PDB file of C-alpha atoms in Angstrom:
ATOM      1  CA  UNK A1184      47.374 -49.497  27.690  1.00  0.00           C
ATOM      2  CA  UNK A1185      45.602 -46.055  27.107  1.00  0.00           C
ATOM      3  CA  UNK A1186      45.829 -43.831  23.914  1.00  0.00           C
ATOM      4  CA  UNK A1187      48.027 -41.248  23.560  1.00  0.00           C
ATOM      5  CA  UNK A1188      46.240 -37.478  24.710  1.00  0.00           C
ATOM      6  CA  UNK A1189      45.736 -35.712  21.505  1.00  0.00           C
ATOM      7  CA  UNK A1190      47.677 -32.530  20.896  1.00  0.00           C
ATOM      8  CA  UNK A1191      45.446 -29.675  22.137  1.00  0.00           C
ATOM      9  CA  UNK A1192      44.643 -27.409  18.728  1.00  0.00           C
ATOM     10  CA  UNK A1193      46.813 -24.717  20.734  1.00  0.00           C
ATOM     11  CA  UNK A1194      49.762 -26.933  20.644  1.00  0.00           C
ATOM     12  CA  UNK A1195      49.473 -27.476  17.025  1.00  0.00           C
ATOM     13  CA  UNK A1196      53.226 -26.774  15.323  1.00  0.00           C
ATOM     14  CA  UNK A1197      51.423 -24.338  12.864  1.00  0.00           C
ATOM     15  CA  UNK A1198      54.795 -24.407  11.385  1.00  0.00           C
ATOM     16  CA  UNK A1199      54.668 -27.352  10.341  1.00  0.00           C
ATOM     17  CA  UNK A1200      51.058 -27.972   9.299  1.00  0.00           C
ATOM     18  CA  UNK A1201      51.089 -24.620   7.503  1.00  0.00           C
ATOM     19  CA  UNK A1202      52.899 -25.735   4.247  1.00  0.00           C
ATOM     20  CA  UNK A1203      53.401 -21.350   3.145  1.00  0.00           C
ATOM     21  CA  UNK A1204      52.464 -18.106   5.198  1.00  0.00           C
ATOM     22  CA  UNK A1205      52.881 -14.474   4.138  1.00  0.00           C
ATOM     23  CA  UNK A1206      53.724 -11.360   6.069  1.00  0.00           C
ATOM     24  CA  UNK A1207      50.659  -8.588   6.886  1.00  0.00           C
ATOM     25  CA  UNK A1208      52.710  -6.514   3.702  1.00  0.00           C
ATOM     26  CA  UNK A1209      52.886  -9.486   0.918  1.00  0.00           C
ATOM     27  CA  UNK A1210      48.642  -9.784   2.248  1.00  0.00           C
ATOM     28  CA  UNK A1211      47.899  -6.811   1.779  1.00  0.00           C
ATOM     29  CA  UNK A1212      49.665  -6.674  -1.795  1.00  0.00           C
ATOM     30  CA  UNK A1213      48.172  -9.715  -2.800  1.00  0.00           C
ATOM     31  CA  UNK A1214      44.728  -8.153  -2.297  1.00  0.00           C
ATOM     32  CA  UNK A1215      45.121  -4.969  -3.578  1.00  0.00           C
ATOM     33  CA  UNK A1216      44.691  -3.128   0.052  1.00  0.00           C
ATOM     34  CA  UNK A1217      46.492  -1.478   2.436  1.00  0.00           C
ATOM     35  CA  UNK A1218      48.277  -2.980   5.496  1.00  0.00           C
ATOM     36  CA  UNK A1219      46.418  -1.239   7.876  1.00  0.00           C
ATOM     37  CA  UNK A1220      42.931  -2.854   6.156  1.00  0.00           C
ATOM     38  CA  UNK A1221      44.983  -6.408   6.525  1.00  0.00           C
ATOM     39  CA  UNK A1222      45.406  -5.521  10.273  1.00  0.00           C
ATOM     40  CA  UNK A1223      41.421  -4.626  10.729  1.00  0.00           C
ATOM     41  CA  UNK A1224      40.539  -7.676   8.479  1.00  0.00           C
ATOM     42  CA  UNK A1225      42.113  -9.789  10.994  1.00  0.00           C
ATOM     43  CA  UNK A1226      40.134  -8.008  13.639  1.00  0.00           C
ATOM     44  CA  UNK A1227      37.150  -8.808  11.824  1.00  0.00           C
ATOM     45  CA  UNK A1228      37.996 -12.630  11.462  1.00  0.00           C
ATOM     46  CA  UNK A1229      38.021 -12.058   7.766  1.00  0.00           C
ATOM     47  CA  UNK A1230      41.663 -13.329   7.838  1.00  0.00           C
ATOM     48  CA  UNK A1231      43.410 -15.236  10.690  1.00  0.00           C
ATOM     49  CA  UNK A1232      47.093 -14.058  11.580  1.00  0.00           C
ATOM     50  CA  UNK A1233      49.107 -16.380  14.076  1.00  0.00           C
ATOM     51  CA  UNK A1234      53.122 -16.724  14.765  1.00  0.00           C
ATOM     52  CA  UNK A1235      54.465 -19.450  13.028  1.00  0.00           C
ATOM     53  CA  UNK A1236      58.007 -19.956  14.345  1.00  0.00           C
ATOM     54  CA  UNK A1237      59.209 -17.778  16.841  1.00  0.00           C
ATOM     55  CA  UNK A1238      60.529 -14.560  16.441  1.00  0.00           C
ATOM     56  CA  UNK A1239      59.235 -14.369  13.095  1.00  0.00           C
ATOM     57  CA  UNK A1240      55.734 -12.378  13.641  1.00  0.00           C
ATOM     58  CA  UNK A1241      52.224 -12.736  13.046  1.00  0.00           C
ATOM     59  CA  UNK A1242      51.725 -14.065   9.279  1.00  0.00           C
ATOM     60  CA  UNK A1243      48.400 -14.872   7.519  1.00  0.00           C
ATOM     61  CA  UNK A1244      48.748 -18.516   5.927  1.00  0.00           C
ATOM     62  CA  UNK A1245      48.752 -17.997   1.980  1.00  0.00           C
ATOM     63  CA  UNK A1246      46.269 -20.721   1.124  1.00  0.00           C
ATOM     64  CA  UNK A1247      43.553 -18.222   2.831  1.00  0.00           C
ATOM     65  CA  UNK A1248      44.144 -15.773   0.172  1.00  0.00           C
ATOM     66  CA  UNK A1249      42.505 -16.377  -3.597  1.00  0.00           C
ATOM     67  CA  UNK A1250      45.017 -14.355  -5.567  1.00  0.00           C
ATOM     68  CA  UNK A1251      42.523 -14.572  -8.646  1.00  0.00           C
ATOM     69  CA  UNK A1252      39.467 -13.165  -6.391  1.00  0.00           C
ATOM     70  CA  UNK A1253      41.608 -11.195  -4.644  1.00  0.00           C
ATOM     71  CA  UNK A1254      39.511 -12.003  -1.323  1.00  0.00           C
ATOM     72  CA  UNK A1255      40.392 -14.296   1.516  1.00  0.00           C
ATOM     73  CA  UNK A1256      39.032 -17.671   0.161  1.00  0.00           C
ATOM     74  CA  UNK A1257      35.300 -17.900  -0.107  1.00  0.00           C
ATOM     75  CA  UNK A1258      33.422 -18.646   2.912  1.00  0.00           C
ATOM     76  CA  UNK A1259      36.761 -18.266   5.536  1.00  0.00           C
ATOM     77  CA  UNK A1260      35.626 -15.134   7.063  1.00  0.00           C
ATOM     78  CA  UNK A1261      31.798 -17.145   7.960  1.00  0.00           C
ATOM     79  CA  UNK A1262      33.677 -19.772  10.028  1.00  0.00           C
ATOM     80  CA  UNK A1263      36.861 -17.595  11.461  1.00  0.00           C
ATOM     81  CA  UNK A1264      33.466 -16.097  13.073  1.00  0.00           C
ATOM     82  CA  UNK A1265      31.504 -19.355  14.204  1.00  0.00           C
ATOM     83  CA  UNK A1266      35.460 -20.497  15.308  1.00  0.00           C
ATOM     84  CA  UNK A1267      36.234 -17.548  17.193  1.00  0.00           C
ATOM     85  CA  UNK A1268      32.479 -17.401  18.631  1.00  0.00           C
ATOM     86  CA  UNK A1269      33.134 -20.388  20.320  1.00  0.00           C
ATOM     87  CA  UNK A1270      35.809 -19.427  21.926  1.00  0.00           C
ATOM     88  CA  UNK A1271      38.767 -20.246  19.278  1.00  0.00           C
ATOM     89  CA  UNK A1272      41.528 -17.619  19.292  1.00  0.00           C
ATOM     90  CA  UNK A1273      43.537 -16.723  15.750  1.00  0.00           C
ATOM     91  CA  UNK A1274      45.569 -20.193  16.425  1.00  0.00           C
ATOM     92  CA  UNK A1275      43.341 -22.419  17.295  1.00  0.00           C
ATOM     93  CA  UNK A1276      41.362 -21.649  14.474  1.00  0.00           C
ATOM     94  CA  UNK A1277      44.521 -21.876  12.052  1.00  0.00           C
ATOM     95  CA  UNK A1278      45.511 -25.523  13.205  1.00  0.00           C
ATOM     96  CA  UNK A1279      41.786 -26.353  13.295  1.00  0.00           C
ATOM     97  CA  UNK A1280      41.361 -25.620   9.099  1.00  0.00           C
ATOM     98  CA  UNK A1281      44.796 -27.182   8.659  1.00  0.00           C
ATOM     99  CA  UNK A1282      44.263 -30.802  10.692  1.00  0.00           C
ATOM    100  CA  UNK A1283      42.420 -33.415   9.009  1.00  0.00           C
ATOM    101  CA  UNK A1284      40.520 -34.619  11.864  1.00  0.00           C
ATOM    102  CA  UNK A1285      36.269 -34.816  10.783  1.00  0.00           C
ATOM    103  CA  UNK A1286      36.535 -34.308   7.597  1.00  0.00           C
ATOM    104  CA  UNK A1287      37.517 -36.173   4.402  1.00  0.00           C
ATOM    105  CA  UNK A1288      40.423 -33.816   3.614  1.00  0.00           C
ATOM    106  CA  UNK A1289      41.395 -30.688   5.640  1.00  0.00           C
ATOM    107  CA  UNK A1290      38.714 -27.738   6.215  1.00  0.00           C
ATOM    108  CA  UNK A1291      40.992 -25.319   4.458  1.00  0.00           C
ATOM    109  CA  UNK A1292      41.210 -27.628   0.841  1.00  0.00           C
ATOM    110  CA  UNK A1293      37.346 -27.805   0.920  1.00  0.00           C
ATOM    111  CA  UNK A1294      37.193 -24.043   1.322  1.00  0.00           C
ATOM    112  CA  UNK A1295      39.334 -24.030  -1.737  1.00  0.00           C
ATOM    113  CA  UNK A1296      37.692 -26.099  -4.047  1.00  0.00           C
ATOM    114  CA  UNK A1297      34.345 -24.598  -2.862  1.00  0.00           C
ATOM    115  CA  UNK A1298      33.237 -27.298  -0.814  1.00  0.00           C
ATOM    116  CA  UNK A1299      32.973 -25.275   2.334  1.00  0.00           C
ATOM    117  CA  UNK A1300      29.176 -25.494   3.710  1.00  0.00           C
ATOM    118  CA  UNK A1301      29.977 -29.343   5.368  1.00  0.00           C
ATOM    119  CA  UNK A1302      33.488 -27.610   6.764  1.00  0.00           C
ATOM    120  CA  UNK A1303      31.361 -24.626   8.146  1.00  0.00           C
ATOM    121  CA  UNK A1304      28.729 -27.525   9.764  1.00  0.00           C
ATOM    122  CA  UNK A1305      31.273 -29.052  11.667  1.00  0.00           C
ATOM    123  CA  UNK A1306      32.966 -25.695  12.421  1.00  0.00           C
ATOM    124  CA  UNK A1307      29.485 -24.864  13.929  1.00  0.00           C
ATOM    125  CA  UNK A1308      28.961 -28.029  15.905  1.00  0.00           C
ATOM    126  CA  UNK A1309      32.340 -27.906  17.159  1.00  0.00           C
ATOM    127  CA  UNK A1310      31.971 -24.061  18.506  1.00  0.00           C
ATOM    128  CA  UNK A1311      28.929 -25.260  20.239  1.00  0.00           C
TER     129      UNK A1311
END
């Protein structure tokens, strides 16, 4: 009996692994900037935007946001960039700091208790 293929991080129901996502506007509020810097933040992989559900739009998941910083969440943008570097688009990237798959805990929860240099490791060694 083989083992079931694992879901390709591009299949990932971001809906559902995603537990709250905001619109470009309620971003850009949050952080004190315009929508149009939201738009070029997610250019710059400071910020990752994906469609959650269809028909709904691109949306930024909320836990990459620190509302008391009023930044995306310390050390996202550094491996959005080693993500996307290796080839990871916007979605892949999303399901990839949502899954619990090589770390103790999900990459996104260690970026948010400050924990993020082991999450950026394997972020690197998986881009490469």
């Amino acid at each position: 009996m083989s083992e079931p293929t694992p879901v390709r991080l591009a299949d990932q129901d971001l809906a559902a692994l995603v537990p709250a996502w905001l619109t470009w506007a309620q971003v850009a509020e949050r952080l004190g900037v315009t929508v149009a810097k939201v738009r070029t933040m997610i250019r710059d992989h400071e910020l990752a935007a994906a469609v959650p559900v269809p028909g709904t739009g691109q949306q930024v998941p909320a836990d990459f946001v620190d509302d008391v910083e009023k930044l995306p969440v310390k050390g996202l943008p550094g491996i959005l960039t080693v993500l996307h570097d290796g080839g990871y688009d916007d979605r892949e990237s999303i399901a990839w700091l949502f899954l619990d798959l090589d770390l103790p805990g999900r990459p996104i929860d260690a970026l948010r208790e400050n924990r993020g240099s082991e999450a950026k490791r394997r972020a690197q060694a998986m881009a490469f």
